[in-house]
Structures are given as structure tokens and as C-alpha cells.
Short mmCIF file of C-alpha atoms in Angstrom, two decimals:
data_model
loop_
_atom_site.label_atom_id
_atom_site.label_comp_id
_atom_site.label_asym_id
_atom_site.label_seq_id
_atom_site.Cartn_x
_atom_site.Cartn_y
_atom_site.Cartn_z
CA MET A 1 101.38 40.44 107.28
CA ILE A 2 101.31 42.76 104.31
CA ASP A 3 105.01 43.44 104.75
CA LYS A 4 105.72 39.71 104.62
CA LEU A 5 103.70 39.37 101.43
CA LYS A 6 105.60 42.23 99.89
CA LYS A 7 108.81 40.39 100.57
CA ILE A 8 107.67 37.40 98.37
CA PRO A 9 109.43 37.65 95.02
CA PHE A 10 107.21 38.74 92.15
CA PHE A 11 108.56 35.89 90.04
CA LEU A 12 107.35 33.37 92.60
CA VAL A 13 103.92 34.98 92.62
CA LEU A 14 103.77 34.62 88.86
CA VAL A 15 104.76 30.97 89.12
CA PHE A 16 101.97 30.28 91.59
CA TYR A 17 99.50 32.28 89.50
CA PHE A 18 100.28 30.48 86.28
CA GLY A 19 100.32 27.16 88.11
CA TYR A 20 96.83 27.89 89.38
CA LEU A 21 95.69 28.82 85.86
CA GLY A 22 97.19 25.60 84.49
CA PHE A 23 95.45 23.54 87.17
CA GLU A 24 92.09 25.18 86.42
CA TYR A 25 92.64 24.70 82.69
CA TYR A 26 93.38 21.03 83.21
CA ASN A 27 90.31 20.56 85.44
CA PHE A 28 88.10 22.33 82.89
CA ASN A 29 89.33 20.43 79.83
CA TYR A 30 90.60 17.02 80.93
CA ALA A 31 89.39 16.16 84.42
CA PRO A 32 86.71 13.38 84.40
CA ASP A 33 84.32 15.64 86.29
CA GLY A 34 85.30 18.75 84.32
CA ALA A 35 82.81 20.75 82.27
CA VAL A 36 84.33 19.77 78.89
CA GLU A 37 84.43 16.05 79.68
CA GLN A 38 80.87 16.17 80.99
CA HIS A 39 79.81 17.94 77.79
CA ARG A 40 81.64 15.34 75.69
CA ALA A 41 79.96 12.51 77.61
CA ALA A 42 76.55 14.15 77.12
CA MET A 43 77.24 14.55 73.40
CA ALA A 44 78.33 10.90 73.12
CA THR A 45 75.19 9.77 74.94
CA ALA A 46 73.02 11.92 72.67
CA GLN A 47 74.79 10.56 69.58
CA ASN A 48 74.23 6.99 70.74
CA GLU A 49 70.56 7.76 71.31
CA ILE A 50 70.32 9.29 67.83
CA GLU A 51 71.93 6.20 66.26
CA SER A 52 69.59 3.96 68.24
CA LEU A 53 66.58 5.96 67.07
CA LYS A 54 67.82 5.82 63.47
CA LYS A 55 68.14 2.04 63.74
CA LYS A 56 64.65 1.72 65.21
CA LEU A 57 63.28 4.02 62.49
CA SER A 58 64.92 1.90 59.80
CA GLU A 59 63.53 -1.28 61.37
CA GLY A 60 60.12 0.39 61.59
CA LYS A 61 60.21 1.29 57.90
CA LYS A 62 61.15 -2.28 56.97
CA PHE A 63 58.35 -3.59 59.17
CA MET A 64 55.81 -1.24 57.54
CA GLN A 65 57.02 -2.26 54.07
CA ALA A 66 56.64 -5.93 54.99
CA LEU A 67 53.23 -5.17 56.48
CA ASP A 68 52.12 -3.35 53.32
CA LEU A 69 53.35 -6.27 51.20
CA LYS A 70 51.50 -8.77 53.36
CA ARG A 71 48.35 -6.59 53.26
CA ALA A 72 48.59 -6.50 49.45
CA GLU A 73 48.91 -10.29 49.35
CA ILE A 74 45.87 -10.71 51.58
CA GLN A 75 43.87 -8.24 49.48
CA ALA A 76 44.80 -10.22 46.36
CA GLN A 77 43.57 -13.39 48.04
CA VAL A 78 40.37 -11.62 49.12
CA LYS A 79 39.82 -10.50 45.51
CA LYS A 80 40.39 -14.04 44.26
CA LEU A 81 38.01 -15.37 46.90
CA SER A 82 35.40 -12.81 45.80
CA GLU A 83 35.74 -14.08 42.24
CA TYR A 84 35.17 -17.62 43.46
CA GLN A 85 32.18 -16.42 45.44
CA GLY A 86 30.81 -14.90 42.25
CA ALA A 87 31.03 -18.28 40.55
CA LEU A 88 29.41 -20.03 43.50
CA SER A 89 25.78 -19.04 43.75
CA GLU A 90 25.04 -17.55 47.20
CA ALA A 91 21.32 -18.27 46.79
CA PRO A 92 20.79 -21.08 44.28
CA ASP A 93 17.40 -20.93 42.59
CA VAL A 94 16.36 -24.54 42.05
CA ALA A 95 13.74 -23.63 39.46
CA SER A 96 16.22 -21.45 37.59
CA LEU A 97 18.85 -24.19 37.51
CA ILE A 98 16.33 -26.74 36.28
CA LYS A 99 15.37 -24.31 33.53
CA VAL A 100 19.05 -23.88 32.56
CA LEU A 101 19.56 -27.66 32.32
CA LEU A 102 16.38 -28.11 30.27
CA THR A 103 17.41 -25.26 27.94
CA GLU A 104 20.85 -26.78 27.32
CA ALA A 105 19.31 -30.19 26.60
CA LYS A 106 16.79 -28.63 24.23
CA LYS A 107 19.52 -26.83 22.30
CA LEU A 108 21.14 -30.20 21.61
CA GLU A 109 17.77 -31.80 20.75
CA MET A 110 18.04 -34.24 23.65
CA LYS A 111 15.04 -35.74 25.37
CA VAL A 112 14.69 -35.13 29.12
CA ASP A 113 12.46 -37.81 30.61
CA ARG A 114 12.89 -36.76 34.21
CA ILE A 115 14.59 -34.06 36.27
CA GLU A 116 14.33 -33.47 39.99
CA PRO A 117 16.33 -31.88 42.82
CA GLY A 118 18.31 -34.34 44.90
CA LYS A 119 19.88 -34.11 48.32
CA LYS A 120 21.71 -31.12 49.77
CA THR A 121 25.09 -31.68 51.41
CA GLN A 122 26.68 -29.07 53.67
CA LYS A 123 30.46 -28.77 53.30
CA GLU A 124 32.89 -26.55 55.20
CA TYR A 125 32.60 -23.55 52.88
CA TYR A 126 29.72 -24.41 50.57
CA LEU A 127 26.42 -26.22 50.18
CA GLU A 128 26.14 -28.84 47.47
CA GLN A 129 22.78 -29.21 45.68
CA GLU A 130 22.31 -32.29 43.53
CA PHE A 131 19.97 -32.67 40.55
CA LYS A 132 19.10 -36.00 38.96
CA LEU A 133 18.31 -36.19 35.25
CA GLU A 134 17.16 -39.02 33.03
CA VAL A 135 17.92 -38.10 29.43
CA ARG A 136 18.08 -39.70 26.00
CA GLY A 137 20.35 -38.79 23.14
CA SER A 138 23.36 -39.90 21.17
CA TYR A 139 26.80 -40.34 22.69
CA GLN A 140 27.90 -37.14 20.99
CA GLN A 141 24.94 -35.22 22.40
CA LEU A 142 25.67 -36.46 25.92
CA ILE A 143 29.31 -35.39 25.63
CA LEU A 144 28.34 -31.95 24.30
CA PHE A 145 25.72 -31.54 27.03
CA ALA A 146 28.28 -32.32 29.74
CA ALA A 147 30.76 -29.86 28.16
CA ARG A 148 28.18 -27.06 27.88
CA VAL A 149 27.03 -27.51 31.48
CA ALA A 150 30.64 -27.46 32.71
CA GLN A 151 31.25 -24.16 30.89
CA LEU A 152 28.30 -22.31 32.39
CA GLN A 153 29.02 -19.23 34.52
CA ARG A 154 27.85 -21.09 37.60
CA ILE A 155 30.03 -23.88 38.91
CA LEU A 156 28.25 -27.12 38.05
CA ARG A 157 29.60 -30.63 38.12
CA ILE A 158 28.04 -33.36 35.98
CA GLU A 159 28.45 -37.13 36.25
CA ALA A 160 26.86 -40.05 34.43
CA TYR A 161 26.29 -43.08 36.63
CA GLY A 162 23.80 -45.01 34.51
CA MET A 163 23.90 -45.49 30.75
CA LYS A 164 22.25 -48.00 28.43
CA LEU A 165 20.87 -48.27 24.92
CA SER A 166 17.43 -46.77 24.61
CA PRO A 167 14.65 -49.06 23.30
CA THR A 168 13.28 -46.09 21.34
CA SER A 169 15.47 -44.19 18.89
CA LEU A 170 15.40 -40.40 18.57
CA SER A 171 17.25 -40.42 15.24
CA PRO A 172 17.82 -43.09 12.59
CA ARG A 173 21.31 -41.69 12.02
CA ALA A 174 22.69 -42.26 15.55
CA THR A 175 22.37 -44.74 18.38
CA THR A 176 20.15 -43.41 21.13
CA VAL A 177 21.41 -43.82 24.67
CA ALA A 178 19.38 -43.50 27.87
CA ALA A 179 21.51 -42.00 30.67
CA THR A 180 20.99 -41.05 34.28
CA LEU A 181 22.97 -37.93 35.12
CA SER A 182 23.90 -36.25 38.38
CA VAL A 183 24.45 -32.51 38.25
CA ARG A 184 25.74 -30.71 41.34
CA ALA A 185 25.42 -26.97 41.93
CA TYR A 186 27.28 -25.19 44.72
CA GLN A 187 26.15 -22.47 47.11
CA TYR A 188 28.84 -20.48 48.90
CA THR A 189 28.47 -20.17 52.67
CA MET A 190 30.12 -17.38 54.66
CA GLY A 191 32.93 -18.27 57.07
CA LYS A 192 35.15 -16.52 59.61
CA GLU A 193 37.78 -15.98 56.92
CA ASP A 194 35.35 -13.74 55.03
CA GLN A 195 35.03 -11.41 58.00
CA ILE A 196 38.82 -11.27 58.38
CA GLY A 197 39.23 -10.61 54.67
CA LYS A 198 36.66 -7.82 54.73
CA GLY A 199 38.46 -6.18 57.64
CA VAL A 200 41.78 -6.26 55.78
CA SER A 201 40.39 -5.07 52.44
CA SER A 202 38.59 -2.14 54.07
CA LYS A 203 41.84 -0.66 55.42
#
């Protein structure tokens, strides 16, 4: 057997040897199941995963930016609501409000013949407390009284639903008018939105 192998030309042996090397080189570098192609496929898969993660990260950043913007908008609304709550008395003091109305009338030298609390009306977000006043004064005094009450720190609404000439005059220089006024004060009542707002603002 060895003698037969010795008879094979050396050139032919080299041809087979280099052919084998070429076949192995091809399998390693270009065959679908070769090591290089498998490595390239793994790299391509990893690159795709990286790009997908980058895209998700970018979308996540945009979502967080939008979330922060929306949170800022809600906090601004909560702040505005708190300012409104400050203007709406959360515990209206009837005696205190009567005193305020009497003080304003006295400053304008008006005569208050009668003042009394009226009905309370519950609304969706607030409680409305009415006061009825019977006053006497000039047209100018009534207008100034309404303006002063409207400009108070508390939210008050004033309406005149009865007005006539007074049989007794308070001043010889102006016509005295007897008017029945309705003044409404507002008490804020807590709602579900307040709890939501507090949860957002505390974050």
C-alpha cells in the first residue's frame, strides 16, 4: 500500500492538498453554515437589535418629554385652581360677611334698613350663600357700593331687584332711593378633581 502511495506523483498530491485547502477556505468564509457567515449573521442580528433599542429609547425620550409637558400643564391648572379656591371662601363666616357689607355701606354714608342671610344653594363645585339687603342712598352711592363689593378679595355678586324713590331723604342735594339688594357669596367645595390635582402636583 505504501509502495502504491509512493508511486503517486508529488504534483498530484499538491493539487489535492491545495484543493482541500481551497475547499476548507471556501466553507469557512462563504458557506452559509460557515463560521464567518454565522458570525456575520450574528453581527447583523445584534446591529438590528441595537437599532431597535435606539428607536425605542428615542420614542421613550419623546414620551417622557410629552409627559413632562403634560404634567407641567396640569400643575399650572392646579395652581390656577388654587388661586380660585383662595378667592372662594372655604368656610364663609356669615357674621363676618354681614360686617363687611355694613362697613362698605357706612363708608359711603348709606343707610342699611335691613340685612339678613338668605338661602344656600349647592352647586357642582361650590355653595352659594345669599344675603338680602334693604338700603337707602343716592343712585351714585348704590353704584359705588356695588362696585366696591365686586372688588372685594372674596368673590361676591350683587344684584338689585327692587328700587324705588324713598319717602324720606338722606340728603337735600341728591335723590334718595330705597333698594333691595341681593348679594351672593361663594364657598368652594372639594371635588374628585382636587384629589387628582394634588396627586399630580406632589410628584
